[in-house]
Tab-separated table of C-alpha atoms and ligand atoms in Angstrom:
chain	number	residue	atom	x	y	z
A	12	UNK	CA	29.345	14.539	-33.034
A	13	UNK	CA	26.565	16.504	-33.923
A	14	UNK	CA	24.104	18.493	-31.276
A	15	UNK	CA	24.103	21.147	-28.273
A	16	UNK	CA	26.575	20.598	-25.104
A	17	UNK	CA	27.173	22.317	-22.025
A	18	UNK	CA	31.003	22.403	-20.464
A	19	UNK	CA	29.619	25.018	-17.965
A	20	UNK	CA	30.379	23.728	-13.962
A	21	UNK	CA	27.599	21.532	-12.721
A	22	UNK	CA	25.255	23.903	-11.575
A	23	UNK	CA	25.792	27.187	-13.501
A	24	UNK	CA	22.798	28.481	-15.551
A	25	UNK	CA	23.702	29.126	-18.902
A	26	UNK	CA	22.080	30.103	-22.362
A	27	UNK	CA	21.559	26.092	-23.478
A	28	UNK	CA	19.324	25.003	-21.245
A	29	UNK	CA	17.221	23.000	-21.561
A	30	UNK	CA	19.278	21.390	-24.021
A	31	UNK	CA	17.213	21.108	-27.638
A	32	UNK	CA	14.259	22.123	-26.048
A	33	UNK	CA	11.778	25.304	-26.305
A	34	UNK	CA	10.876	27.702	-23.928
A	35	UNK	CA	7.380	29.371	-23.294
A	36	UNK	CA	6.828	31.908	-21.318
A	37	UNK	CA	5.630	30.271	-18.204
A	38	UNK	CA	8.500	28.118	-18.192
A	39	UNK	CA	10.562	31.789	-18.338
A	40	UNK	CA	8.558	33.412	-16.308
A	41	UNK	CA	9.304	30.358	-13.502
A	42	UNK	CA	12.789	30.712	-13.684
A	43	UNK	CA	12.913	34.278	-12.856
A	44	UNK	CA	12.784	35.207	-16.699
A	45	UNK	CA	10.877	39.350	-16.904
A	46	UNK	CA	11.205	40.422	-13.246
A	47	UNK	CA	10.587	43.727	-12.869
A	48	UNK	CA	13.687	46.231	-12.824
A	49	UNK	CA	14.046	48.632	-10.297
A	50	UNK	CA	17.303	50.176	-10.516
A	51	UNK	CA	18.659	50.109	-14.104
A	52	UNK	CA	22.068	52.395	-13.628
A	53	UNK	CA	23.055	49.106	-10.795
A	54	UNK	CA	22.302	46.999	-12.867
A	55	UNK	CA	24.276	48.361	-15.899
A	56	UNK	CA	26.998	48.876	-13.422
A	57	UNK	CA	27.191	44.971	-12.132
A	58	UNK	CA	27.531	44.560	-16.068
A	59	UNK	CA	30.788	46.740	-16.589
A	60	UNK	CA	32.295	44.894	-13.397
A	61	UNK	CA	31.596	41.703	-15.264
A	62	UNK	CA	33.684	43.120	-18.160
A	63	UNK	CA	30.759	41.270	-20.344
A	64	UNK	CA	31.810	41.652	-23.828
A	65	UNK	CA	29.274	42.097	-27.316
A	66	UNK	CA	29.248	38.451	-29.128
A	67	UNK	CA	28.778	39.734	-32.505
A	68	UNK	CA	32.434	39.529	-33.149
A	69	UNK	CA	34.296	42.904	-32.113
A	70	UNK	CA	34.429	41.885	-28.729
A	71	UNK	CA	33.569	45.632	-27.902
A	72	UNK	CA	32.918	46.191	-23.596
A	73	UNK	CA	29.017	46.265	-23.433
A	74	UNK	CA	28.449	48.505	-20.909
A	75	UNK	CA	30.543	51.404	-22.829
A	76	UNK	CA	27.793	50.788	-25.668
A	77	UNK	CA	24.756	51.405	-23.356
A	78	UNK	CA	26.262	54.062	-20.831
A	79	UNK	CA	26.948	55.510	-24.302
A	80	UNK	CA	23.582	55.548	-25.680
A	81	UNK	CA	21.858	55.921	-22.161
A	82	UNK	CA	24.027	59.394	-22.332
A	83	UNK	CA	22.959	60.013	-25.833
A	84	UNK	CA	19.668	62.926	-26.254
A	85	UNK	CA	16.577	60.858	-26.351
A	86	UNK	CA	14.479	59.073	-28.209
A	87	UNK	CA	16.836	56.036	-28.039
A	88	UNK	CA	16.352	52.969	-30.004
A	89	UNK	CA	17.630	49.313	-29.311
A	90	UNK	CA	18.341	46.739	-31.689
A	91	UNK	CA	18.504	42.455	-30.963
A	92	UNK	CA	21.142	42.172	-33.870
A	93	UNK	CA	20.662	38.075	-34.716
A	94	UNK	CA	21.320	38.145	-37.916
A	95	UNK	CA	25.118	36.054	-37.914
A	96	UNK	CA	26.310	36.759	-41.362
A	97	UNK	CA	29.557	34.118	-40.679
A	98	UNK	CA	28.252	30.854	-42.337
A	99	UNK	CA	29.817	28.723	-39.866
A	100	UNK	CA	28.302	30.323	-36.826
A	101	UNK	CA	24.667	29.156	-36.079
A	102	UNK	CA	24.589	30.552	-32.406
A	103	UNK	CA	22.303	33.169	-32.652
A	104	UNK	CA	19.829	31.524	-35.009
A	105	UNK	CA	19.718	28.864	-32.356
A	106	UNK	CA	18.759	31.234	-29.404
A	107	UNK	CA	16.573	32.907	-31.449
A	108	UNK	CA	14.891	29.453	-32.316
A	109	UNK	CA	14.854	28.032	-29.303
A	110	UNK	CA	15.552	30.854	-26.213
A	111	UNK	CA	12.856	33.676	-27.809
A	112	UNK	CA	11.868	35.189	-24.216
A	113	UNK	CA	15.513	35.228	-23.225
A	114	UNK	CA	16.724	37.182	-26.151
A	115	UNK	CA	13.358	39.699	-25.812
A	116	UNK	CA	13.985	40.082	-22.049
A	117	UNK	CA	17.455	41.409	-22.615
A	118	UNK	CA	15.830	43.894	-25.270
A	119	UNK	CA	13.445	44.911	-22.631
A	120	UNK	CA	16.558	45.070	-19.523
A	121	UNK	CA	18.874	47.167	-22.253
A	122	UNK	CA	15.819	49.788	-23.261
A	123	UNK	CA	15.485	50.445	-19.466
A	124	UNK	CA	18.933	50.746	-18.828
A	125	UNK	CA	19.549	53.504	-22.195
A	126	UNK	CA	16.243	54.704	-21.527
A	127	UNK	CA	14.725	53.515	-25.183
A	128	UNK	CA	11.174	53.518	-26.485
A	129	UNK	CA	11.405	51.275	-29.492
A	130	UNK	CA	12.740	47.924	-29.507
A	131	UNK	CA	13.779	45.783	-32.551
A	132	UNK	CA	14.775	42.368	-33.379
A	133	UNK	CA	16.287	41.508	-36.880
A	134	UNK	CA	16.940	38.410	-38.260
A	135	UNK	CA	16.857	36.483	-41.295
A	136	UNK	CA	15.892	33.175	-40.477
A	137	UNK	CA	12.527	31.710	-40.936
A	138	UNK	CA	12.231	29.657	-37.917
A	139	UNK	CA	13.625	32.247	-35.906
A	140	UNK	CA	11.001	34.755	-36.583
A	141	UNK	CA	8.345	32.215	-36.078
A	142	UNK	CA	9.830	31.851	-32.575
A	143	UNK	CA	10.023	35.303	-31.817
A	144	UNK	CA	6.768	36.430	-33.099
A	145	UNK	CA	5.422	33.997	-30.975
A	146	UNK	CA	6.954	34.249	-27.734
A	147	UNK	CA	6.084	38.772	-28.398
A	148	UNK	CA	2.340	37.199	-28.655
A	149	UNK	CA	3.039	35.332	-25.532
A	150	UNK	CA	4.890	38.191	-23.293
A	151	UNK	CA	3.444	41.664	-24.012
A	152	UNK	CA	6.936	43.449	-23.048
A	153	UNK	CA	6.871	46.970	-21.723
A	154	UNK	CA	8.646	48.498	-24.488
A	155	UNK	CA	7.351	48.216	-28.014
A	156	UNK	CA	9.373	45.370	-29.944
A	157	UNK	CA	9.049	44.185	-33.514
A	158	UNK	CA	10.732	42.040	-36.089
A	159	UNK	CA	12.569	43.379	-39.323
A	160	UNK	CA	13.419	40.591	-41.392
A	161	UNK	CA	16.643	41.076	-43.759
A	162	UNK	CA	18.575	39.013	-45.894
A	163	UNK	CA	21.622	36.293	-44.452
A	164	UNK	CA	24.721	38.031	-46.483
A	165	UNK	CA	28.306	38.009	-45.004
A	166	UNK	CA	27.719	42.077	-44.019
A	167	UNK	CA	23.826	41.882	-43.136
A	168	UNK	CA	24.427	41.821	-39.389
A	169	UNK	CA	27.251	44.723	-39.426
A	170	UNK	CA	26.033	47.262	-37.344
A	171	UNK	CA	25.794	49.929	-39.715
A	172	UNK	CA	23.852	47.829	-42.282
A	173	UNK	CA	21.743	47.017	-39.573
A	174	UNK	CA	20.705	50.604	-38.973
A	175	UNK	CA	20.213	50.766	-42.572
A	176	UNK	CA	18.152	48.133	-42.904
A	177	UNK	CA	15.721	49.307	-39.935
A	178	UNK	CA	15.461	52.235	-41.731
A	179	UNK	CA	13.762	50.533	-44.899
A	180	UNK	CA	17.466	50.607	-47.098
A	181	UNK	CA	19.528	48.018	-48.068
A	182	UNK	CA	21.592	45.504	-45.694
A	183	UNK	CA	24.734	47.560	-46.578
A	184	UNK	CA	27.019	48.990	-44.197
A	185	UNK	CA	27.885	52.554	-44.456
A	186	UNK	CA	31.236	54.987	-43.671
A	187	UNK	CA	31.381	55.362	-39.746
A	188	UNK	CA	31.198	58.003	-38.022
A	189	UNK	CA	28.334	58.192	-37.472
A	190	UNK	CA	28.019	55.350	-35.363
A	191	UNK	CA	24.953	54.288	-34.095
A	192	UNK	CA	25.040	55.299	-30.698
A	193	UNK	CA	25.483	58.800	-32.384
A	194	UNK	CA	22.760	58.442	-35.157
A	195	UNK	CA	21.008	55.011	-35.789
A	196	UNK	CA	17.551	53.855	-36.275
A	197	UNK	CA	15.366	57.089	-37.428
A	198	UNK	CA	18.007	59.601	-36.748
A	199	UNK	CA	18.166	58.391	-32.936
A	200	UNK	CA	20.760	56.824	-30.946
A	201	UNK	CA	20.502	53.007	-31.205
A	202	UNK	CA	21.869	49.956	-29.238
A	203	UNK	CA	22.839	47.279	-31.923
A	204	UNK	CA	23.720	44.719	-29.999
A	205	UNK	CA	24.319	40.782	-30.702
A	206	UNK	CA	20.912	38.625	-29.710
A	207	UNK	CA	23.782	36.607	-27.094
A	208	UNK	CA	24.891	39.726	-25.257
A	209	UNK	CA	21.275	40.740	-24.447
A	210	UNK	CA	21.019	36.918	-23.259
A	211	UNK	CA	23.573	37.072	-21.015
A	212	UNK	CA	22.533	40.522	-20.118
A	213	UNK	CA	19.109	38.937	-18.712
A	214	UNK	CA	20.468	35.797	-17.513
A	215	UNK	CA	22.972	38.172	-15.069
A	216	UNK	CA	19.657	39.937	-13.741
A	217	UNK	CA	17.832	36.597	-12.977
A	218	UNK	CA	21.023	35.120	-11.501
A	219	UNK	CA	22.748	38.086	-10.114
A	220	UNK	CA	24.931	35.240	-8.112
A	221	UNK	CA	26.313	34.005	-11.208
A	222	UNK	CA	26.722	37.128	-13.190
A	223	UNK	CA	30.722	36.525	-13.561
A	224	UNK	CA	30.558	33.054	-14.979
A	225	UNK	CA	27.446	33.985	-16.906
A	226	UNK	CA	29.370	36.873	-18.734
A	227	UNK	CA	32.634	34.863	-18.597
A	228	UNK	CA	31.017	32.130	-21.096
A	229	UNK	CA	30.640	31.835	-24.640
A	230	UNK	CA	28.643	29.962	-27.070
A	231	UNK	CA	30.978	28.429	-29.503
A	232	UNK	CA	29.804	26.731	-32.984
A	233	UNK	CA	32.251	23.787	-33.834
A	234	UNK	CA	32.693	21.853	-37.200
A	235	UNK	CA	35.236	20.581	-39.571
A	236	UNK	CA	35.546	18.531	-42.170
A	237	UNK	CA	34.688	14.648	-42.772
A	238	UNK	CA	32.200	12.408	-40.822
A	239	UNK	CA	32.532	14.150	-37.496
A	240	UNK	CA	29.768	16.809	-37.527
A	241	UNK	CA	29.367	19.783	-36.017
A	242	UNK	CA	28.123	21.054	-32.412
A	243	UNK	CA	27.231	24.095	-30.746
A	244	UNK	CA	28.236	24.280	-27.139
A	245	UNK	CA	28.283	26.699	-23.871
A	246	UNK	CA	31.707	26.685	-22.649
A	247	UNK	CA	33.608	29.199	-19.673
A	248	UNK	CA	36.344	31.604	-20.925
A	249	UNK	CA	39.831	30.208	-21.509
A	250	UNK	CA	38.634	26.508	-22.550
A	251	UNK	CA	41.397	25.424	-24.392
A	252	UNK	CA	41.006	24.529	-28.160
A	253	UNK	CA	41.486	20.718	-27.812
A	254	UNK	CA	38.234	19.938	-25.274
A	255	UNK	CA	36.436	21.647	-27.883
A	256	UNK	CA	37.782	19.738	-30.916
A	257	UNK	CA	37.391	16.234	-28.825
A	258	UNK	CA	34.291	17.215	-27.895
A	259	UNK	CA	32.916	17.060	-31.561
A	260	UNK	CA	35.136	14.767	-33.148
A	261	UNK	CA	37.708	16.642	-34.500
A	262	UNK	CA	40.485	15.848	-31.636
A	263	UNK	CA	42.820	15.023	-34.713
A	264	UNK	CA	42.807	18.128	-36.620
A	265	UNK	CA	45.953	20.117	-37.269
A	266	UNK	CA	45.166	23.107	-37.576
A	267	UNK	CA	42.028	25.695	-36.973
A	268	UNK	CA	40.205	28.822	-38.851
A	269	UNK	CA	39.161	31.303	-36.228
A	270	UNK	CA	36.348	33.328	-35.239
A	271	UNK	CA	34.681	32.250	-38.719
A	272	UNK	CA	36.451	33.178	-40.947
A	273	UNK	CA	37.238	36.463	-39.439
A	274	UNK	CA	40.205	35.240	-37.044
A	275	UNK	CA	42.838	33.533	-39.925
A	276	UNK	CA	43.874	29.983	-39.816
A	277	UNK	CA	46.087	28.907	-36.995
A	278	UNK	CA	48.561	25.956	-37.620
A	279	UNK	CA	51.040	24.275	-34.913
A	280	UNK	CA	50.387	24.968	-31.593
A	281	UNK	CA	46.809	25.550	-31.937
A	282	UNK	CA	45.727	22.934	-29.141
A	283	UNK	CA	47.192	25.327	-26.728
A	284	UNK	CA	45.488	27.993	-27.618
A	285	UNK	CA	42.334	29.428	-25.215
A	286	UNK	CA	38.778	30.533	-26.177
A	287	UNK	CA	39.155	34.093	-25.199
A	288	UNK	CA	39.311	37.654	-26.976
A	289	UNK	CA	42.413	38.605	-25.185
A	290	UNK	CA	44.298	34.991	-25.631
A	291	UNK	CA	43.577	34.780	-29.170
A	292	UNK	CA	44.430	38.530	-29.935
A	293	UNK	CA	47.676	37.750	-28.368
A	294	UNK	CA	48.182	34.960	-30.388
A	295	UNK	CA	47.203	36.682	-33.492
A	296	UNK	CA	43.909	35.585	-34.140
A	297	UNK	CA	40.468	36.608	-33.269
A	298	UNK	CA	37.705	34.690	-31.395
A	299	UNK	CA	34.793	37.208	-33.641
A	300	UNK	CA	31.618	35.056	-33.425
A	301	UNK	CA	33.346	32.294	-31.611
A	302	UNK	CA	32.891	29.922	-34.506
A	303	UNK	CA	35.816	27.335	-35.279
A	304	UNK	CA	36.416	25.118	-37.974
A	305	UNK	CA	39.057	22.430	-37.780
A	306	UNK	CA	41.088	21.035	-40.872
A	307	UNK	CA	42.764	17.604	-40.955
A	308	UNK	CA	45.379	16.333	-42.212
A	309	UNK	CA	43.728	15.734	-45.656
A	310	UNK	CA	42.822	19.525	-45.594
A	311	UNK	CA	45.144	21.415	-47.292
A	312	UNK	CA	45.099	25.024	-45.745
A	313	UNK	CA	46.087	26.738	-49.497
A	314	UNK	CA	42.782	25.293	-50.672
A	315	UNK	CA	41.058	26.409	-47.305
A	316	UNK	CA	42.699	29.579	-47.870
A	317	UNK	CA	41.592	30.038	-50.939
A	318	UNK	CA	37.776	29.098	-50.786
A	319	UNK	CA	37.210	31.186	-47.807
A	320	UNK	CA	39.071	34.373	-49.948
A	321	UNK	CA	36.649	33.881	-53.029
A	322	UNK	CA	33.593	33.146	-50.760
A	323	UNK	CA	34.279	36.907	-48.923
A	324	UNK	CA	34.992	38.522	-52.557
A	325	UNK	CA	31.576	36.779	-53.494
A	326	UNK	CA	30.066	38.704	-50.534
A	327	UNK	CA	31.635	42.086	-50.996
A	328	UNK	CA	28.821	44.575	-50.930
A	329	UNK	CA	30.632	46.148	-53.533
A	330	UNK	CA	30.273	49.950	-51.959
A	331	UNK	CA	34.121	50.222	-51.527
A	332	UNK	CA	36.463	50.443	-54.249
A	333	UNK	CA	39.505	49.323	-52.130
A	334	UNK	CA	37.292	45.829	-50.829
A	335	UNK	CA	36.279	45.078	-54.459
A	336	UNK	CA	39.713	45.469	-55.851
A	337	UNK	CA	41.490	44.086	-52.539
A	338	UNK	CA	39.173	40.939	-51.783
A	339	UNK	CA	39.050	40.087	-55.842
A	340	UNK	CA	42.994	40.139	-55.793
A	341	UNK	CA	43.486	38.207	-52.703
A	342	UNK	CA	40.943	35.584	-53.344
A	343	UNK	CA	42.535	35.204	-57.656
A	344	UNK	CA	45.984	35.250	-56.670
A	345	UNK	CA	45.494	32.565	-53.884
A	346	UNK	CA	42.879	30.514	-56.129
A	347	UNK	CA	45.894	30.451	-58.920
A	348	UNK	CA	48.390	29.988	-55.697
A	349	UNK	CA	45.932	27.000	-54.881
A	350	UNK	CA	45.932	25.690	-58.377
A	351	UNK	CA	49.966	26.112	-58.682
A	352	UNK	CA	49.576	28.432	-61.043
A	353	UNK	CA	50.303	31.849	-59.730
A	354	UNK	CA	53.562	34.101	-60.727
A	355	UNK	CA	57.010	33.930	-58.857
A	356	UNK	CA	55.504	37.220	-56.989
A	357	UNK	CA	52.809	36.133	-56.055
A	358	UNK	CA	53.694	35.549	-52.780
A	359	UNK	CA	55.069	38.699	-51.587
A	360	UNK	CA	52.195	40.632	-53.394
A	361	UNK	CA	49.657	38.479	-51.005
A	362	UNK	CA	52.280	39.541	-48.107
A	363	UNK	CA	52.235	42.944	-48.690
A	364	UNK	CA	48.279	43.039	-49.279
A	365	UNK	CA	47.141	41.266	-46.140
A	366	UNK	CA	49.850	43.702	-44.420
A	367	UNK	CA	48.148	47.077	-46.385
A	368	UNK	CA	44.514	46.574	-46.380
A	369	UNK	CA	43.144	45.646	-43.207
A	370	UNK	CA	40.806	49.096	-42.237
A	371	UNK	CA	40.614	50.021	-45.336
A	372	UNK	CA	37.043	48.748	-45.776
A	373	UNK	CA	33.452	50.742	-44.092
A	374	UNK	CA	33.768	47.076	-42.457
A	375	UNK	CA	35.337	43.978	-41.613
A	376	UNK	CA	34.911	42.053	-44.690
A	377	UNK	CA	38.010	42.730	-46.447
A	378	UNK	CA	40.188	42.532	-42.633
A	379	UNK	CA	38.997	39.004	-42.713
A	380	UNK	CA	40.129	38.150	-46.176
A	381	UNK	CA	43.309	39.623	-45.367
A	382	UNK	CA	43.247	38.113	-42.302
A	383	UNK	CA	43.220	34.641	-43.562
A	384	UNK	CA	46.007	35.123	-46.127
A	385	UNK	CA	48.568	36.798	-43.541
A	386	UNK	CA	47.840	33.801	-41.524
A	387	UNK	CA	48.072	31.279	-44.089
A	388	UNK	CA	51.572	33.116	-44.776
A	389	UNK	CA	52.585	33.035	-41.104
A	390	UNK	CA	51.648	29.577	-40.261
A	391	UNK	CA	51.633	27.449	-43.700
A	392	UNK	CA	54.487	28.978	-45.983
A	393	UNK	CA	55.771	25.320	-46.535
A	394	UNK	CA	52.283	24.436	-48.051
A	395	UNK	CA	52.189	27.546	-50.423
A	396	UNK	CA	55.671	26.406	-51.683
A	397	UNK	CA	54.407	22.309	-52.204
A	398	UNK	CA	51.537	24.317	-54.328
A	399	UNK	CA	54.174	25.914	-56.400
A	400	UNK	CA	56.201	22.749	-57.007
A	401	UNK	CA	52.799	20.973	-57.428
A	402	UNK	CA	53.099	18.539	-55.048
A	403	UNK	CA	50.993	19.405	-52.179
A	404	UNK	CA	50.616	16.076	-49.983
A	405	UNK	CA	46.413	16.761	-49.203
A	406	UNK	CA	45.502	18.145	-52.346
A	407	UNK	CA	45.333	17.992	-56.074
A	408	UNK	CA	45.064	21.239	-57.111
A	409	UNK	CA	41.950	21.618	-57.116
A	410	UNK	CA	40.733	24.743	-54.836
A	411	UNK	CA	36.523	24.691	-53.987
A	412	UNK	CA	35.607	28.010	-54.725
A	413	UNK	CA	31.898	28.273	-52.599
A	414	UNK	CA	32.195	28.701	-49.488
A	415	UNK	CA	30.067	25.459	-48.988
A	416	UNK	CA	32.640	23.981	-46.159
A	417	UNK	CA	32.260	26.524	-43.672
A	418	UNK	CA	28.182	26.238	-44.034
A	419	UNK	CA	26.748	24.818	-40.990
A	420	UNK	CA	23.187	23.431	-39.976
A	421	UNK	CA	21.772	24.703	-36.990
A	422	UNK	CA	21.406	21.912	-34.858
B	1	SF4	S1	34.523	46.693	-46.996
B	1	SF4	FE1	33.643	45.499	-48.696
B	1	SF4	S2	31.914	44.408	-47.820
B	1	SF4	FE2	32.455	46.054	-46.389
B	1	SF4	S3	31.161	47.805	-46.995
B	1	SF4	FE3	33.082	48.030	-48.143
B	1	SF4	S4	32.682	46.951	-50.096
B	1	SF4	FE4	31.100	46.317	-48.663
């Protein structure tokens, strides 16, 4: 099942709506969209009571981000990050498409509430920036906004790279500290934040009665696989794995990759497991962009393992000696693992790499490739041993070394 879907409770506004369709700025501007705010410290307080986390993938509290660039010396600077470097998330390039004035209201709500003068929104997507540019011609915000186009890599949208990119450089991420909030766009501090979070930021001030289930949701990009096809959708916190599968055709997977590729591969129990930061943490994943791919039972996770590995050695930026040597070895050594051709070590050299390099990298490119081969480890070691006796029952070998699975349309 292909398309956009709402699980939200019959009556909650949410960030999908209306379904497929566009959004001018009357339209906006009649459901309460660019009201005027008054008192910006209340309303950034409502927003820490909501516990609203950033959508990008860290998960990080956004209120601690503005309070802390609110409390940074002025000028102040705020970036609309909607540039989703995860190829199977298309979230953000859908709002972007389709919910411009939402995404440029939160801009405007977050400058008031840091205090910033400049607003940005970055992107790589064509259609996207035709949207945007558009709806700025359309709404005249009070704060100055414009649109910095960059390139759709893996690390693009990574906070420092977005900086960097503002700035005129290259899409690269850099060593932290500084962080942004510290020193960002043009020496000042800067707000990168994810184009969803400043959604829900301004849905929260136009329905102040809903602000808990607004910040409570998430929007989730779902694919797999096969015929079924993939779906974007609006669901509350906690939704277990299984609605979302059924709901676009993938109800008979067996097993998951997480947050993109960022949050591993889950195996057995996965149907239990809830769309939340905190549940999947505990479970040892990560929700990251909230994309999820399912595999079936003619999936073999090795080969999975293995394509997503090469794909994130493919996008190494190359700036860090322990990413290019770390992602390169993970992603051969499963690739010849996938192929059954990899040494009798092989497997407790992948062990002890996905255990040793997590944040080693400037950023979370080379945690997700270790990510995925812990988890692969943890959850499929009877697969890895069929590839070494060369009888894997879903595969014949042969590993698909692109990426080209995970790639999703926007629908
Ligand atoms: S960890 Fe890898 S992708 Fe990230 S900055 Fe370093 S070299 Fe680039």
């Amino acid at each position: 099942m292909t398309g956009v879907y709402s699980l939200l409770p019959e009556g909650r506004h949410g960030l999908l709506a209306p379904p497929g369709g566009g959004e001018d700025v009357d339209g906006y501007l009649a459901v309460g969209g660019y009201a005027p705010l008054v008192a910006p410290d209340r309303l950034l307080d409502r927003i820490a009571a909501t516990g609203l986390r950033g959508r990008g993938g860290a998960g990080f509290p956004a209120a601690v981000k503005l309070r802390a660039v609110r409390d940074a010396p002025g000028p102040r600077v705020v970036v609309a990050n909607g540039e989703e470097g995860e190829p199977g998330s298309v979230k953000d390039r859908w709002l972007l498409r389709h919910r411009p004035h939402v995404v440029l209201d939160g801009v405007r709500l977050a400058a008031a509430m840091t205090g910033a003068e400049r607003g940005f929104v970055y992107l790589s997507d064509d259609r996207a920036e035709q949207a945007v540019r558009q709806a700025l011609a359309e709404s005249a915000p009070e704060v100055r906004i414009d649109v910095v186009r960059t390139q759709h890599t893996y690390v693009a949208g990574e906070e420092t790279a977005v900086v960097r990119a503002v700035n005129g450089g290259p899409a690269l991420p850099t060593a932290k500290p500084p962080r942004p909030f510290e020193s960002g766009v043009g020496g000042a501090p800067t707000l990168v934040a994810n184009v969803e979070t400043l959604a829900r930021v301004a849905v929260m001030y136009s329905r102040p009665d809903e602000a808990d289930s607004v910040a409570g949701a998430h929007l989730v990009t779902l694919s797999g696989a096969g015929a079924a096809g993939a779906a974007l959708a609006e669901v509350p916190a906690g939704t277990h794995l299984k609605v979302l599968a059924d709901l676009c055709g993938h109800g008979t997977a067996t097993a998951v990759v997480l947050g993109g590729m960022f949050g591993g591969l889950y195996g057995e129990g996965w149907t239990d497991l809830p769309l939340d930061h905190d549940g999947l943490k505990e479970a040892g994943g990560a929700l990251g962009c909230g994309a999820l791919h399912f595999l079936h039972p003619e999936d073999c996770p090795v080969g999975v393992a293995a394509e997503a590995t090469a794909y994130l050695a493919a996008q190494s930026a190359r700036q860090c000696g322990v990413c290019v040597s770390g992602t390169g070895a993970l992603a051969a050594t499963l690739t010849a693992a996938a192929h059954g051709e990899a040494g009798h070590d092989s497997v407790d050299k992948l062990r002890r790499w996905s255990q040793q390099l997590p944040g080693r990298g400037a950023c979370g490119l080379l945690d997700a490739a270790a990510r995925i081969v812990g988890s692969l480890l943890a959850h499929f070691p009877d697969r890895i041993d069929a590839h070494r006796r060369s009888d894997c029952p879903a595969c014949a070998g042969a590993a698909p070394e692109d990426g080209r699975r995970f790639t999703v349309p926007v629908p």
